Amino acid sequence: MSAGDDNITQAIAAWRAGDGNAAAALSVEIYAMLKDMARMRLHGERGQTLNATALVHEAVVRLIGGSTDFRSRAHFRALAALQMRAVLVDHARRGQADKRNGGVGSLSLYLAEQVAVNGDTELIDLDAALLALAAADRRTANALELTYFGGMSADEVAAALDISVATVERDLAFGRAWLRRRLAT
């Protein structure tokens, strides 16, 4: 864990304890982290109409609107990744509704963290596949979500899910194979 990670975890703890000054420090640290996550997630996508700033702002609104109590940096980042996924999927669905039968393509998923989703239809297909995987294996779906939408490393996913790095790596290998087969059909 880096010094920045420690700072965020300590600021979250201070904020939870009622320290008003911690909120200001936390907002600076978290905003920078969220912008990095959003830039990484949107990097290289063709036809993306949602920029990193808009993605972060919408995810923050959803996070603040919830009643979740953040325990640590890893927990916050995991929740932020899930909110970013929700924002992206909602945005893609709105785009599809606007297009009315836009071009449909297939998604080639060779590594979850390196996938460049190149259109609304593909993102919606990925979301549906992740929901189906979650019904069968929630932990594996969570690991893929955190890796793909949150840009988290295996170590960070392990901390967020409170499992070992080896378990995360097995889950990711299984989940990638499962999604590859599901999205190929």
Short mmCIF file of C-alpha atoms in Angstrom, two decimals, residues 39-176:
data_model
loop_
_atom_site.label_atom_id
_atom_site.label_comp_id
_atom_site.label_asym_id
_atom_site.label_seq_id
_atom_site.Cartn_x
_atom_site.Cartn_y
_atom_site.Cartn_z
CA ARG A 39 -9.29 8.05 -17.62
CA MET A 40 -7.96 4.49 -17.54
CA ARG A 41 -11.42 3.05 -18.15
CA LEU A 42 -12.25 5.40 -21.05
CA HIS A 43 -8.78 5.33 -22.66
CA GLY A 44 -8.88 4.18 -26.27
CA GLU A 45 -12.63 3.77 -26.59
CA ARG A 46 -14.02 4.72 -29.97
CA GLY A 47 -17.11 6.85 -30.14
CA GLN A 48 -17.23 7.53 -26.40
CA THR A 49 -19.36 10.60 -25.71
CA LEU A 50 -18.85 10.51 -21.95
CA ASN A 51 -15.60 12.10 -20.74
CA ALA A 52 -13.66 11.25 -17.57
CA THR A 53 -14.85 14.33 -15.69
CA ALA A 54 -18.51 13.63 -16.42
CA LEU A 55 -18.05 9.98 -15.45
CA VAL A 56 -16.44 10.93 -12.13
CA HIS A 57 -19.07 13.54 -11.31
CA GLU A 58 -21.97 11.18 -12.01
CA ALA A 59 -20.33 8.37 -10.02
CA VAL A 60 -19.70 10.73 -7.07
CA VAL A 61 -23.32 11.90 -7.10
CA ARG A 62 -24.43 8.26 -6.93
CA LEU A 63 -21.91 7.45 -4.18
CA ILE A 64 -22.89 10.42 -2.05
CA GLY A 65 -26.57 9.72 -2.62
CA GLY A 66 -26.17 6.24 -1.14
CA SER A 67 -26.00 5.38 2.52
CA THR A 68 -22.78 3.39 2.30
CA ASP A 69 -20.16 3.83 5.00
CA PHE A 70 -16.68 3.58 3.44
CA ARG A 71 -14.26 1.49 5.49
CA SER A 72 -11.03 2.01 3.56
CA ARG A 73 -9.52 3.18 0.31
CA ALA A 74 -9.98 -0.28 -1.21
CA HIS A 75 -13.63 -0.38 -0.16
CA PHE A 76 -14.27 3.11 -1.54
CA ARG A 77 -12.51 2.28 -4.80
CA ALA A 78 -14.55 -0.91 -5.17
CA LEU A 79 -17.79 1.00 -4.67
CA ALA A 80 -16.64 3.73 -7.06
CA ALA A 81 -15.89 1.10 -9.71
CA LEU A 82 -19.40 -0.29 -9.37
CA GLN A 83 -20.90 3.19 -9.68
CA MET A 84 -18.76 3.92 -12.75
CA ARG A 85 -20.01 0.69 -14.30
CA ALA A 86 -23.60 1.75 -13.60
CA VAL A 87 -23.01 5.19 -15.11
CA LEU A 88 -21.40 3.73 -18.24
CA VAL A 89 -24.13 1.13 -18.73
CA ASP A 90 -26.89 3.69 -18.20
CA HIS A 91 -25.18 6.01 -20.68
CA ALA A 92 -24.85 3.16 -23.21
CA ARG A 93 -28.51 2.21 -22.80
CA ARG A 94 -29.59 5.80 -23.37
CA GLY A 95 -27.42 5.87 -26.49
CA GLN A 96 -28.99 2.66 -27.75
CA ALA A 97 -32.47 3.99 -27.10
CA ASP A 98 -31.57 7.09 -29.09
CA LYS A 99 -30.19 5.08 -31.99
CA ARG A 100 -33.03 2.53 -32.19
CA ASN A 101 -31.33 -0.60 -33.48
CA GLY A 102 -27.82 0.76 -33.85
CA GLY A 103 -25.14 -1.47 -35.38
CA VAL A 104 -24.66 -4.67 -33.40
CA GLY A 105 -21.21 -6.22 -33.12
CA SER A 106 -19.59 -8.92 -31.04
CA LEU A 107 -17.28 -8.26 -28.13
CA SER A 108 -13.88 -9.88 -28.17
CA LEU A 109 -12.78 -10.25 -24.55
CA TYR A 110 -9.22 -11.51 -24.30
CA LEU A 111 -8.22 -9.91 -20.99
CA ALA A 112 -10.74 -8.20 -18.76
CA GLU A 113 -8.44 -5.34 -17.79
CA GLN A 114 -7.39 -4.71 -21.42
CA VAL A 115 -10.76 -4.81 -23.10
CA ALA A 116 -11.63 -1.72 -25.07
CA VAL A 117 -15.38 -1.66 -25.33
CA ASN A 118 -16.03 -0.02 -28.66
CA GLY A 119 -19.66 0.88 -28.52
CA ASP A 120 -22.83 0.97 -26.53
CA THR A 121 -24.02 -2.46 -27.65
CA GLU A 122 -20.80 -4.12 -26.54
CA LEU A 123 -20.89 -2.46 -23.12
CA ILE A 124 -24.49 -3.55 -22.64
CA ASP A 125 -23.54 -7.11 -23.70
CA LEU A 126 -20.66 -7.08 -21.21
CA ASP A 127 -22.97 -5.83 -18.46
CA ALA A 128 -25.51 -8.59 -19.20
CA ALA A 129 -22.75 -11.21 -19.18
CA LEU A 130 -21.41 -9.93 -15.84
CA LEU A 131 -24.91 -10.07 -14.38
CA ALA A 132 -25.29 -13.67 -15.55
CA LEU A 133 -21.87 -14.54 -14.10
CA ALA A 134 -22.84 -12.88 -10.80
CA ALA A 135 -25.88 -15.14 -10.60
CA ALA A 136 -23.58 -18.17 -10.84
CA ASP A 137 -20.47 -16.87 -9.02
CA ARG A 138 -20.76 -13.48 -7.31
CA ARG A 139 -17.16 -13.30 -6.09
CA THR A 140 -15.74 -13.91 -9.57
CA ALA A 141 -18.06 -11.29 -11.06
CA ASN A 142 -16.97 -8.83 -8.36
CA ALA A 143 -13.30 -9.49 -9.12
CA LEU A 144 -13.88 -8.84 -12.83
CA GLU A 145 -15.87 -5.66 -12.13
CA LEU A 146 -13.17 -4.27 -9.90
CA THR A 147 -10.44 -5.15 -12.37
CA TYR A 148 -12.23 -3.93 -15.48
CA PHE A 149 -14.29 -0.98 -14.27
CA GLY A 150 -12.08 0.02 -11.34
CA GLY A 151 -8.68 -0.69 -12.88
CA MET A 152 -7.68 -2.40 -9.65
CA SER A 153 -4.72 -4.76 -9.40
CA ALA A 154 -5.06 -8.29 -8.01
CA ASP A 155 -3.65 -7.03 -4.69
CA GLU A 156 -6.25 -4.25 -4.51
CA VAL A 157 -9.09 -6.60 -5.44
CA ALA A 158 -7.92 -9.05 -2.77
CA ALA A 159 -7.99 -6.26 -0.17
CA ALA A 160 -11.42 -5.04 -1.29
CA LEU A 161 -12.97 -8.51 -1.29
CA ASP A 162 -11.03 -9.75 1.74
CA ILE A 163 -9.62 -12.79 -0.08
CA SER A 164 -6.13 -13.90 -1.07
CA VAL A 165 -4.34 -12.68 -4.19
CA ALA A 166 -4.12 -16.29 -5.41
CA THR A 167 -7.91 -16.60 -5.13
CA VAL A 168 -8.34 -13.35 -7.07
CA GLU A 169 -6.04 -14.61 -9.82
CA ARG A 170 -7.97 -17.92 -10.07
CA ASP A 171 -11.27 -16.04 -10.12
CA LEU A 172 -10.05 -13.70 -12.85
CA ALA A 173 -8.78 -16.56 -15.00
CA PHE A 174 -12.07 -18.42 -14.63
CA GLY A 175 -14.15 -15.26 -15.13
CA ARG A 176 -12.29 -14.23 -18.29
#
